[in-house]
Coordinates of C-alpha atoms and ligand atoms in Angstrom, one line a residue:
M1082 CA 101.6 12.8 158.3
S1083 CA 101.4 12.6 154.5
K1084 CA 98.1 12.0 153.0
D1085 CA 99.4 8.8 151.6
S1086 CA 99.8 7.2 155.0
F1087 CA 96.2 7.6 156.1
P1088 CA 93.6 5.0 155.5
Q1089 CA 91.5 7.4 153.5
L1090 CA 89.1 7.9 150.6
R1091 CA 91.7 8.8 148.0
N1092 CA 89.4 10.0 145.3
N1093 CA 87.5 13.3 145.8
S1094 CA 85.5 13.4 142.6
S1095 CA 82.0 12.9 141.5
K1096 CA 82.7 9.2 141.0
T1097 CA 80.4 6.9 143.0
A1098 CA 82.0 5.6 146.2
L1099 CA 79.1 3.9 147.9
V1100 CA 75.8 2.4 146.8
E1101 CA 73.2 1.8 149.6
G1102 CA 69.8 0.5 148.5
D1103 CA 68.7 2.8 145.7
R1104 CA 70.9 5.7 146.9
S1105 CA 74.5 6.3 145.7
Y1106 CA 77.1 8.7 147.1
T1107 CA 80.1 10.2 145.3
Y1108 CA 83.5 10.4 146.8
A1109 CA 83.2 14.2 147.2
E1110 CA 79.9 13.8 149.1
V1111 CA 81.3 11.1 151.4
N1112 CA 84.5 13.0 152.1
Q1113 CA 82.6 16.1 153.0
R1114 CA 80.2 14.3 155.3
I1115 CA 83.2 12.6 157.0
D1116 CA 84.8 16.0 157.6
R1117 CA 81.7 17.4 159.1
F1118 CA 81.3 14.3 161.3
A1119 CA 84.9 14.6 162.5
S1120 CA 84.3 18.3 163.2
G1121 CA 81.2 17.4 165.2
L1122 CA 83.1 14.8 167.2
L1123 CA 85.8 17.2 168.0
A1124 CA 83.4 20.0 169.1
D1125 CA 85.9 22.3 170.9
K1126 CA 88.8 19.9 171.1
Q1127 CA 91.8 20.0 168.7
D1128 CA 92.3 16.2 168.7
L1129 CA 90.4 13.2 170.1
E1130 CA 93.8 11.9 171.5
E1131 CA 92.8 8.3 171.0
E1132 CA 89.4 8.5 172.6
R1133 CA 87.6 5.2 172.0
I1134 CA 84.5 5.7 170.0
A1135 CA 82.4 2.7 169.3
F1136 CA 79.8 2.3 166.7
F1137 CA 76.9 -0.1 166.3
L1138 CA 75.9 0.3 162.7
P1139 CA 75.2 -2.0 159.7
A1140 CA 77.1 -1.5 156.4
S1141 CA 75.9 2.0 155.4
L1142 CA 77.0 5.5 154.6
D1143 CA 76.7 6.2 158.3
Y1144 CA 79.2 3.4 159.1
V1145 CA 81.8 4.8 156.6
T1146 CA 81.2 8.3 157.9
T1147 CA 81.7 7.2 161.5
M1148 CA 84.8 5.0 160.9
H1149 CA 86.6 7.7 158.8
G1150 CA 85.3 10.5 161.0
V1151 CA 86.8 8.9 164.1
W1152 CA 90.1 8.4 162.2
R1153 CA 90.3 12.0 161.0
A1154 CA 89.5 13.4 164.4
G1155 CA 92.3 11.3 166.0
G1156 CA 90.1 8.7 167.9
I1157 CA 90.2 5.0 168.0
A1158 CA 87.4 3.4 166.0
V1159 CA 85.7 0.5 167.7
P1160 CA 83.2 -1.1 165.3
L1161 CA 80.8 -3.5 167.1
N1162 CA 79.1 -6.6 165.8
V1163 CA 75.5 -5.6 165.0
A1164 CA 74.5 -9.3 165.5
S1165 CA 75.6 -9.1 169.1
A1166 CA 73.1 -9.6 171.9
V1167 CA 73.1 -6.4 174.0
A1168 CA 74.4 -8.6 176.9
E1169 CA 77.6 -9.2 174.9
L1170 CA 78.3 -5.5 174.2
D1171 CA 79.0 -4.8 177.9
H1172 CA 82.3 -6.5 177.6
Y1173 CA 83.4 -4.6 174.5
L1174 CA 82.4 -1.2 175.8
N1175 CA 84.0 -1.8 179.2
C1176 CA 87.2 -3.4 177.9
A1177 CA 87.9 -0.5 175.5
S1178 CA 86.7 2.2 178.0
V1179 CA 84.5 3.6 175.3
T1180 CA 83.1 7.1 176.0
R1181 CA 80.7 7.5 173.1
L1182 CA 78.7 5.0 171.1
V1183 CA 77.3 6.0 167.7
T1184 CA 74.3 4.1 166.3
S1185 CA 71.2 4.5 164.1
P1186 CA 67.8 5.7 165.4
D1187 CA 66.6 2.0 165.1
Y1188 CA 68.9 0.9 167.9
L1189 CA 68.7 3.8 170.3
E1190 CA 66.0 2.3 172.5
S1191 CA 67.7 -1.1 172.9
L1192 CA 71.1 0.4 173.7
Q1193 CA 70.1 3.2 176.0
A1194 CA 69.9 1.3 179.3
L1195 CA 73.3 -0.3 178.8
C1196 CA 74.9 3.1 177.9
N1197 CA 73.3 4.6 181.0
D1198 CA 74.8 1.9 183.2
L1199 CA 78.2 2.3 181.7
N1200 CA 78.1 6.0 181.5
V1201 CA 78.6 6.0 177.7
Q1202 CA 77.1 8.8 175.6
L1203 CA 74.7 7.3 173.0
L1204 CA 74.5 9.3 169.8
T1205 CA 73.2 9.1 166.2
V1206 CA 75.3 10.1 163.3
D1207 CA 73.0 13.0 162.5
E1208 CA 73.4 14.3 166.1
V1209 CA 77.1 14.4 165.7
I1210 CA 77.5 16.0 162.2
A1211 CA 78.5 19.7 162.4
S1212 CA 76.9 22.1 160.0
E1213 CA 80.3 22.8 158.5
A1214 CA 83.8 21.3 158.6
T1215 CA 86.4 22.8 160.8
A1216 CA 90.2 22.3 161.0
L1217 CA 91.1 18.7 161.6
P1218 CA 94.3 17.5 163.4
E1219 CA 97.5 16.1 161.9
I1220 CA 97.7 12.5 162.9
G1221 CA 101.0 10.6 163.1
E1222 CA 100.9 7.2 161.4
D1223 CA 102.0 5.4 164.6
R1224 CA 98.9 6.6 166.4
R1225 CA 96.3 3.9 167.3
A1226 CA 93.4 3.8 164.8
M1227 CA 91.2 0.8 165.3
M1228 CA 90.2 -1.9 167.8
L1229 CA 88.6 -5.1 166.7
F1230 CA 87.6 -7.9 169.0
T1231 CA 88.8 -11.4 168.5
S1232 CA 88.0 -14.7 170.2
G1233 CA 91.1 -16.1 171.8
T1234 CA 91.3 -19.3 173.7
T1235 CA 90.4 -17.5 176.9
N1236 CA 86.7 -16.8 177.4
K1237 CA 86.6 -13.1 176.8
P1238 CA 87.4 -11.5 173.4
K1239 CA 90.5 -9.4 173.3
G1240 CA 90.8 -5.9 171.6
V1241 CA 93.2 -6.0 168.7
V1242 CA 94.7 -2.5 168.2
S1243 CA 96.0 -1.4 164.9
T1244 CA 97.7 1.9 164.0
H1245 CA 97.1 4.0 160.9
K1246 CA 100.4 2.5 159.6
T1247 CA 99.1 -1.1 160.2
I1248 CA 95.9 -0.4 158.3
R1249 CA 97.7 1.3 155.4
A1250 CA 100.1 -1.7 155.1
Q1251 CA 97.2 -4.1 155.2
I1252 CA 95.4 -2.2 152.5
T1253 CA 98.2 -1.4 150.1
T1254 CA 99.7 -4.9 149.9
L1255 CA 96.3 -6.1 148.7
L1256 CA 95.8 -3.3 146.1
D1257 CA 98.9 -4.5 144.2
A1258 CA 98.5 -8.2 144.8
W1259 CA 94.9 -8.4 143.7
A1260 CA 95.1 -5.6 141.1
W1261 CA 92.5 -3.3 142.5
S1262 CA 91.5 -0.3 140.3
E1263 CA 89.0 2.4 140.3
N1264 CA 87.0 0.4 137.7
D1265 CA 86.2 -2.2 140.3
V1266 CA 82.7 -2.7 141.7
I1267 CA 82.3 -5.0 144.7
P1268 CA 79.3 -6.0 146.9
L1269 CA 79.9 -5.9 150.6
F1270 CA 77.6 -8.1 152.7
L1271 CA 80.0 -9.4 155.3
P1272 CA 79.8 -8.1 158.9
L1273 CA 81.8 -4.9 159.5
H1274 CA 83.4 -5.7 162.8
H1275 CA 86.0 -8.0 161.1
I1276 CA 88.9 -7.3 158.8
H1277 CA 87.5 -9.3 155.9
G1278 CA 84.7 -6.8 155.4
I1279 CA 86.6 -3.7 156.8
I1280 CA 90.0 -4.0 155.2
N1281 CA 89.8 -6.4 152.2
I1282 CA 86.5 -5.1 150.8
L1283 CA 85.6 -1.7 152.2
S1284 CA 89.0 -0.1 152.8
C1285 CA 90.6 -1.5 149.7
G1286 CA 87.7 -0.5 147.6
L1287 CA 87.7 3.1 148.9
W1288 CA 91.4 3.5 148.7
A1289 CA 91.4 2.2 145.1
G1290 CA 88.6 4.7 144.2
A1291 CA 86.3 1.8 143.3
T1292 CA 82.6 1.5 144.0
V1293 CA 81.3 -0.5 147.0
H1294 CA 77.7 -1.7 147.2
L1295 CA 76.6 -2.0 150.8
F1296 CA 74.2 -4.7 152.1
A1297 CA 73.1 -5.0 155.7
K1298 CA 73.1 -8.8 155.2
F1299 CA 73.8 -11.5 152.7
D1300 CA 70.6 -11.0 150.6
I1301 CA 71.0 -13.8 148.0
P1302 CA 68.1 -12.8 145.7
K1303 CA 69.1 -9.2 145.5
I1304 CA 72.8 -9.8 145.2
T1305 CA 72.4 -12.5 142.5
D1306 CA 70.1 -10.1 140.6
E1307 CA 73.0 -7.7 140.5
V1308 CA 75.4 -10.5 139.5
I1309 CA 73.1 -11.2 136.5
A1310 CA 73.0 -7.5 135.7
G1311 CA 76.8 -7.5 135.5
T1312 CA 77.1 -4.9 138.2
Y1313 CA 80.1 -6.4 140.0
N1314 CA 83.5 -7.4 138.7
V1315 CA 85.0 -8.6 142.0
F1316 CA 83.4 -10.8 144.7
M1317 CA 84.9 -11.7 148.1
A1318 CA 83.4 -14.0 150.6
V1319 CA 83.9 -16.7 153.2
P1320 CA 83.5 -20.4 151.9
T1321 CA 80.0 -20.6 153.6
I1322 CA 78.7 -18.0 151.2
Y1323 CA 79.8 -20.0 148.1
V1324 CA 78.2 -23.1 149.7
K1325 CA 75.0 -21.1 150.2
L1326 CA 75.0 -19.8 146.6
I1327 CA 75.3 -23.4 145.4
Q1328 CA 72.5 -24.5 147.7
Y1329 CA 70.4 -21.5 146.3
F1330 CA 71.1 -22.7 142.7
E1331 CA 69.4 -26.0 143.7
S1332 CA 66.3 -24.1 144.7
I1333 CA 65.8 -21.9 141.6
D1334 CA 65.1 -22.6 137.9
A1335 CA 67.9 -23.8 135.7
E1336 CA 67.8 -20.7 133.4
R1337 CA 68.3 -18.3 136.4
V1338 CA 71.2 -20.5 137.6
I1339 CA 72.9 -20.2 134.2
R1340 CA 72.4 -16.4 134.2
I1341 CA 73.9 -16.1 137.7
C1342 CA 76.8 -18.3 136.8
D1343 CA 77.4 -16.3 133.6
G1344 CA 77.5 -13.1 135.8
F1345 CA 80.2 -14.7 138.0
R1346 CA 82.1 -16.0 134.9
A1347 CA 82.4 -12.4 133.6
M1348 CA 84.0 -11.1 136.8
R1349 CA 87.7 -10.5 137.0
L1350 CA 88.1 -12.1 140.4
N1351 CA 86.4 -14.3 143.0
I1352 CA 88.1 -14.6 146.4
S1353 CA 87.6 -17.0 149.3
G1354 CA 89.0 -16.7 152.8
S1355 CA 88.6 -16.5 156.6
A1356 CA 88.2 -20.3 156.7
A1357 CA 89.5 -23.2 154.7
C1358 CA 88.0 -23.6 151.3
P1359 CA 87.3 -27.3 150.7
V1360 CA 88.8 -28.7 147.5
K1361 CA 85.3 -29.9 146.6
L1362 CA 83.9 -26.4 146.8
F1363 CA 86.8 -24.9 144.8
N1364 CA 86.1 -27.5 142.0
Q1365 CA 82.3 -27.0 142.1
W1366 CA 82.7 -23.2 141.8
Q1367 CA 85.0 -23.6 138.9
E1368 CA 82.7 -26.0 137.1
L1369 CA 79.7 -23.8 137.6
T1370 CA 81.2 -20.4 136.9
G1371 CA 84.6 -20.9 135.3
Q1372 CA 86.1 -18.9 138.2
V1373 CA 89.2 -20.3 139.8
L1374 CA 88.8 -19.1 143.4
L1375 CA 91.7 -17.2 144.8
E1376 CA 92.1 -18.4 148.4
R1377 CA 94.1 -16.4 150.9
Y1378 CA 94.9 -16.6 154.6
G1379 CA 94.6 -13.8 157.2
M1380 CA 93.9 -13.0 160.7
T1381 CA 92.6 -10.0 162.7
E1382 CA 96.1 -9.4 164.1
I1383 CA 97.9 -9.4 160.8
G1384 CA 95.4 -8.5 158.0
M1385 CA 96.2 -10.8 155.1
G1386 CA 99.4 -12.8 155.3
I1387 CA 99.4 -15.4 152.5
S1388 CA 97.7 -15.5 149.2
N1389 CA 97.4 -17.4 146.0
P1390 CA 98.5 -15.3 143.0
Y1391 CA 96.3 -13.1 140.9
D1392 CA 98.3 -14.1 137.9
G1393 CA 99.6 -17.7 138.0
E1394 CA 98.5 -20.9 139.5
R1395 CA 95.7 -20.8 142.2
R1396 CA 96.0 -24.2 143.8
A1397 CA 93.0 -25.9 145.4
G1398 CA 93.5 -26.6 149.2
Y1399 CA 96.5 -24.1 149.4
V1400 CA 96.6 -20.5 150.5
G1401 CA 99.6 -19.6 148.3
Q1402 CA 102.6 -17.6 149.3
P1403 CA 103.4 -14.7 151.6
L1404 CA 102.2 -11.4 150.3
P1405 CA 104.7 -8.6 149.5
G1406 CA 105.8 -6.8 152.6
V1407 CA 104.7 -9.7 154.9
Q1408 CA 107.5 -11.8 156.4
C1409 CA 106.4 -15.3 157.1
Q1410 CA 108.2 -18.2 158.7
L1411 CA 107.2 -21.6 160.1
F1412 CA 108.6 -22.6 163.5
N1413 CA 108.6 -26.1 165.0
E1414 CA 107.7 -27.0 168.5
D1415 CA 111.3 -26.4 169.6
N1416 CA 111.0 -22.9 168.5
E1417 CA 113.3 -23.4 165.5
P1418 CA 112.6 -22.1 162.0
V1419 CA 111.5 -24.8 159.6
S1420 CA 113.1 -24.4 156.3
E1421 CA 112.5 -27.6 154.5
E1422 CA 109.3 -28.3 152.5
G1423 CA 106.9 -30.9 153.9
T1424 CA 107.5 -30.2 157.6
A1425 CA 104.7 -28.6 159.5
G1426 CA 105.2 -25.6 161.7
E1427 CA 103.5 -22.7 163.3
I1428 CA 103.0 -19.6 161.1
R1429 CA 104.7 -16.6 162.5
I1430 CA 104.5 -13.2 160.9
K1431 CA 106.5 -9.9 160.9
G1432 CA 105.8 -6.7 159.0
D1433 CA 104.1 -3.3 159.0
N1434 CA 100.8 -5.3 158.7
V1435 CA 101.1 -6.7 162.2
F1436 CA 98.9 -5.1 164.9
L1437 CA 100.3 -3.0 167.7
E1438 CA 98.9 -4.7 170.9
Y1439 CA 96.0 -6.2 172.7
W1440 CA 94.2 -3.4 174.4
D1441 CA 95.1 -3.0 178.0
N1442 CA 96.6 -6.5 178.0
E1443 CA 100.3 -6.4 178.1
K1444 CA 100.6 -10.0 179.2
A1445 CA 98.6 -11.3 176.2
T1446 CA 100.5 -9.0 173.8
R1447 CA 103.9 -10.2 175.2
E1448 CA 102.9 -13.9 175.0
S1449 CA 101.8 -13.6 171.5
F1450 CA 105.2 -12.5 170.2
K1451 CA 108.4 -14.5 170.1
D1452 CA 111.6 -12.7 169.0
D1453 CA 109.4 -10.0 167.4
W1454 CA 107.5 -12.6 165.4
F1455 CA 103.7 -12.7 165.9
C1456 CA 102.7 -16.3 166.6
T1457 CA 99.4 -17.0 164.8
G1458 CA 98.7 -20.4 166.4
D1459 CA 98.0 -21.7 162.9
V1460 CA 100.0 -24.7 161.7
A1461 CA 100.9 -24.9 158.1
V1462 CA 103.2 -26.8 155.7
V1463 CA 104.9 -25.7 152.5
E1464 CA 104.5 -28.1 149.5
D1465 CA 105.8 -27.3 146.1
G1466 CA 106.3 -23.7 147.2
Y1467 CA 102.7 -23.2 148.4
Y1468 CA 101.5 -23.0 152.0
R1469 CA 98.8 -25.4 153.1
I1470 CA 97.0 -24.6 156.4
M1471 CA 96.7 -27.6 158.6
G1472 CA 94.6 -26.0 161.4
R1473 CA 95.0 -24.7 164.8
S1474 CA 95.8 -26.6 167.9
S1475 CA 93.0 -25.4 170.3
V1476 CA 89.8 -27.4 170.4
D1477 CA 88.3 -24.4 172.1
I1478 CA 88.2 -22.4 168.9
I1479 CA 85.4 -23.3 166.6
K1480 CA 85.4 -22.1 163.0
S1481 CA 81.9 -21.6 161.8
G1482 CA 80.8 -19.7 158.7
G1483 CA 84.0 -17.6 158.7
Y1484 CA 83.7 -16.8 162.4
K1485 CA 86.1 -17.9 165.0
L1486 CA 84.1 -18.7 168.1
S1487 CA 85.3 -19.3 171.7
A1488 CA 83.9 -22.6 173.0
L1489 CA 84.6 -21.4 176.5
E1490 CA 82.6 -18.2 176.0
I1491 CA 79.5 -20.2 174.9
E1492 CA 80.0 -22.7 177.7
G1493 CA 80.1 -19.8 180.2
V1494 CA 76.7 -18.6 179.0
L1495 CA 75.1 -22.1 178.9
L1496 CA 76.3 -22.8 182.4
T1497 CA 74.0 -20.1 183.7
H1498 CA 71.0 -22.2 182.6
E1499 CA 69.4 -23.6 185.7
A1500 CA 69.1 -27.2 184.3
I1501 CA 72.7 -27.4 183.2
V1502 CA 75.5 -28.6 185.6
E1503 CA 78.2 -29.2 183.1
V1504 CA 78.7 -28.5 179.5
A1505 CA 81.3 -28.9 176.7
V1506 CA 81.0 -27.0 173.5
I1507 CA 82.7 -28.4 170.4
G1508 CA 82.8 -27.9 166.7
V1509 CA 81.5 -30.7 164.5
E1510 CA 82.4 -30.9 160.8
D1511 CA 79.6 -29.5 158.7
E1512 CA 79.3 -29.0 155.0
T1513 CA 77.7 -25.5 155.1
W1514 CA 79.4 -23.9 158.1
G1515 CA 82.8 -25.7 158.1
E1516 CA 82.1 -26.5 161.8
A1517 CA 78.8 -26.5 163.5
V1518 CA 78.5 -25.6 167.2
V1519 CA 77.4 -28.6 169.3
A1520 CA 76.9 -28.6 173.1
V1521 CA 77.3 -31.8 175.1
I1522 CA 75.4 -31.3 178.3
G1523 CA 75.1 -32.9 181.7
L1524 CA 71.8 -32.0 183.5
R1525 CA 70.9 -31.4 187.2
D1526 CA 69.2 -34.4 188.8
G1527 CA 65.7 -34.6 187.7
A1528 CA 66.0 -31.8 185.2
S1529 CA 65.1 -32.1 181.5
L1530 CA 66.0 -29.9 178.5
D1531 CA 65.1 -30.1 174.8
Y1532 CA 66.9 -28.4 172.0
D1533 CA 64.2 -25.8 171.1
E1534 CA 63.8 -24.8 174.7
L1535 CA 67.6 -24.2 174.9
K1536 CA 67.7 -22.3 171.6
S1537 CA 65.0 -19.8 172.6
W1538 CA 66.6 -19.4 176.1
C1539 CA 69.9 -18.5 174.3
D1540 CA 68.1 -15.7 172.3
G1541 CA 69.3 -12.4 173.5
K1542 CA 72.1 -13.9 175.6
M1543 CA 74.5 -14.5 172.7
S1544 CA 74.8 -13.7 169.0
A1545 CA 72.6 -16.0 166.9
Y1546 CA 75.5 -17.7 165.2
K1547 CA 77.0 -18.8 168.5
I1548 CA 73.8 -20.7 169.5
P1549 CA 74.4 -24.5 169.3
K1550 CA 73.0 -26.1 166.2
A1551 CA 72.4 -29.3 168.2
I1552 CA 72.7 -30.6 171.8
K1553 CA 73.5 -34.0 173.2
I1554 CA 72.5 -34.9 176.7
V1555 CA 74.9 -37.2 178.6
D1556 CA 75.1 -38.7 182.1
A1557 CA 78.6 -37.3 182.6
L1558 CA 81.2 -35.6 180.5
P1559 CA 84.4 -37.7 179.9
R1560 CA 87.3 -36.2 181.9
N1561 CA 91.0 -37.0 182.2
A1562 CA 92.9 -37.6 185.4
M1563 CA 93.2 -33.9 186.0
G1564 CA 89.4 -33.5 185.8
K1565 CA 89.6 -31.7 182.5
V1566 CA 86.9 -32.5 179.9
T1567 CA 88.6 -34.4 177.0
K1568 CA 87.0 -32.8 174.0
P1569 CA 88.5 -35.0 171.3
A1570 CA 87.0 -38.0 173.1
L1571 CA 83.6 -36.2 173.1
K1572 CA 83.6 -35.9 169.3
E1573 CA 83.7 -39.6 169.1
L1574 CA 80.6 -39.9 171.3
L1575 CA 78.5 -38.0 168.7
Ligands
MLC207 C1 74.6 -17.3 160.7 N1 74.2 -18.4 161.3 C2 75.3 -19.1 161.6 C3 76.4 -18.3 161.2 N2 75.9 -17.2 160.6 N3 75.5 -20.3 162.1 C4 76.8 -20.7 162.3 N4 77.9 -20.0 161.9 C5 77.7 -18.8 161.4 N5 78.7 -18.1 161.0 C6 72.9 -19.0 161.5 C7 72.0 -18.0 162.2 O1 72.1 -18.1 163.6 C8 70.6 -18.4 161.8 O2 70.2 -19.5 162.5 C9 70.9 -18.9 160.4 O3 72.3 -19.2 160.3 C10 70.6 -17.9 159.3 O4 71.2 -16.6 159.7 P1 71.5 -15.5 158.7 O5 72.1 -14.4 159.4 O6 70.3 -15.3 157.8 O7 72.6 -16.3 157.8 P2 73.4 -15.7 156.6 O8 73.1 -14.3 156.4 O9 73.2 -16.7 155.6 O10 74.9 -15.7 157.3 C11 75.8 -16.5 156.9 C12 77.1 -15.7 156.7 C13 77.6 -15.1 158.0 C14 78.1 -16.7 156.1 C15 76.8 -14.6 155.7 O11 77.8 -16.2 158.9 C16 78.8 -14.3 157.9 O12 78.7 -13.2 157.5 N6 80.0 -14.9 158.1 C17 81.2 -14.2 157.8 C18 81.9 -13.8 159.0 C19 83.2 -13.0 158.7 O13 83.2 -12.0 158.1 N7 84.3 -13.5 159.1 C20 85.6 -12.9 158.8 C21 86.4 -12.8 160.1 S1 87.9 -12.0 159.7 P3 68.7 -19.9 162.8 O14 68.8 -21.1 163.6 O15 68.1 -18.7 163.5 O16 68.1 -20.2 161.4 C22 89.0 -13.3 159.6 C23 90.3 -13.0 159.0 C24 90.3 -13.4 157.6 O17 88.6 -14.4 159.8 O18 91.1 -14.2 157.2 O19 89.4 -12.9 156.9
AMP208 P1 90.2 -14.2 163.2 O1 90.9 -14.4 164.4 O2 88.7 -14.1 163.3 O3 90.7 -13.1 162.4 O4 90.3 -15.5 162.3 C1 91.6 -15.8 161.7 C2 91.7 -17.2 161.6 O5 90.9 -17.7 160.5 C3 93.1 -17.6 161.2 O6 93.9 -17.7 162.4 C4 92.9 -19.0 160.6 O7 92.8 -20.0 161.6 C5 91.6 -18.8 159.9 N1 91.7 -18.6 158.4 C6 91.7 -17.5 157.7 N2 91.9 -17.7 156.4 C7 91.9 -19.1 156.3 C8 92.1 -20.0 155.2 N3 92.1 -19.5 153.9 N4 92.2 -21.3 155.4 C9 92.1 -21.8 156.7 N5 92.0 -21.0 157.8 C10 91.9 -19.6 157.6

């Protein structure tokens, strides 16, 4: 495969690729470390032949080393959510038949028992790295490269598999569309088990030869200090981050607010995505910083599909137009293409950017495509040439802080609580999170439950961001004639 088809670090110079805390690493250093890691993974093998190697690592040099090392050695990279409860990892490791899990020394103790149970080898990056690089395999671009987990409407996340070609297409369309260059400097604070952080920020940045500053979490004081210092010229985030920045401005002195806003004003680009950017937020951000947010639409299965333009009108409340190389068509409920403006339809996508398959789930893969179009489940309308996302039909998908959460998955965990006999989890409109998770609960006779008690019970059983923000106890959940809980009716009860 030509070097150009591989999702790689294209620069090999003394230019800074990554900044982590007070350390920085050049492209040459990172590349060399990746080669040694890939060699260590291979040991005496020629090629990992799509072995699934998972990693549980925050944004760090080690993360980049592992991701690219797995790619260069011919494996499938399975990045895990470091905010996951250990109990949730079981599904990912099993589903992907992971053989090795790479982590940092900090997590070894908490992961060891699970790895023993599943017969997965647990390793640190330093344990894998070989003393010198050996020959690495040639890898065809149609080979599987990465598996990310996404919450569907079923209660267990599915493994979305992309090939090297998919990843390259997802990266290269954005490099042109958003005018990436090696002069760019971007902070990365989003989680690295989703495409927003992995593709749009980390992979685009490294492919462009830019500099990526890595943060294990969204550390507002530190990141805004750097914004004041003029460190970054590009900023990409979910709407909740912009809301949190505005809330932060309300808690600090006016002079610092001005300096932070000036820092944003000087940037070449601020992007919002992963969830709808409310028009109010779009306007507030423009008033504060002069930045006209570029909103775009994407999905784990397709990378980015639709984007407002870099040059040209960025319209509040709209996601723009299909990106170059991405075919996009709306379809009505009768499965017919919608061609006129103003008529809503489901977004369907074709192109090299579309994933290969759901891992080990031929049925789900088959059902998600119609006539070679990938069916996103998102409904949109075109108005004056721009797409507007109207939402997705399932009430069982909650959109919170840029995450897509499965209500059924959360219900499944809550039902294991001894006081709970029935539960419905719903998303309730919320200014900060987009939607906040709320659980409506029916209790066993004579049982009682308060919110704090439930919240601490949930700790360790699910990622913190899935834990309901509020609960409501009811005598009985409203059900339809089929006995199914009517969630829209529930929202009216709150
Ligand atoms: C954190 N909390 C959340 C939450 N994240 N609650 C609801 N929804 C969320 N998403 C809760 C925690 O449980 C905690 O609760 C409190 O908020 C503070 O936690 P924190 O970790 O300190 O919060 P913070 O760092 O501010 O995190 C907010 C965030 C994070 C916005 C940075 O949620 C995040 O990184 N979201 C982005 C997810 C993402 O990358 N999505 C892209 C998917 S890809 P308590 O009670 O303990 O105080 C995709 C395709 C595409 O969708 O188009 O991009
Ligand atoms: P995920 O499955 O986690 O990759 O999340 C993808 C989903 O996020 C999409 O199917 C959309 O529902 C939603 N999404 C992404 N970007 C936007 C946006 N700009 N506006 C509205 N929804 C969005």
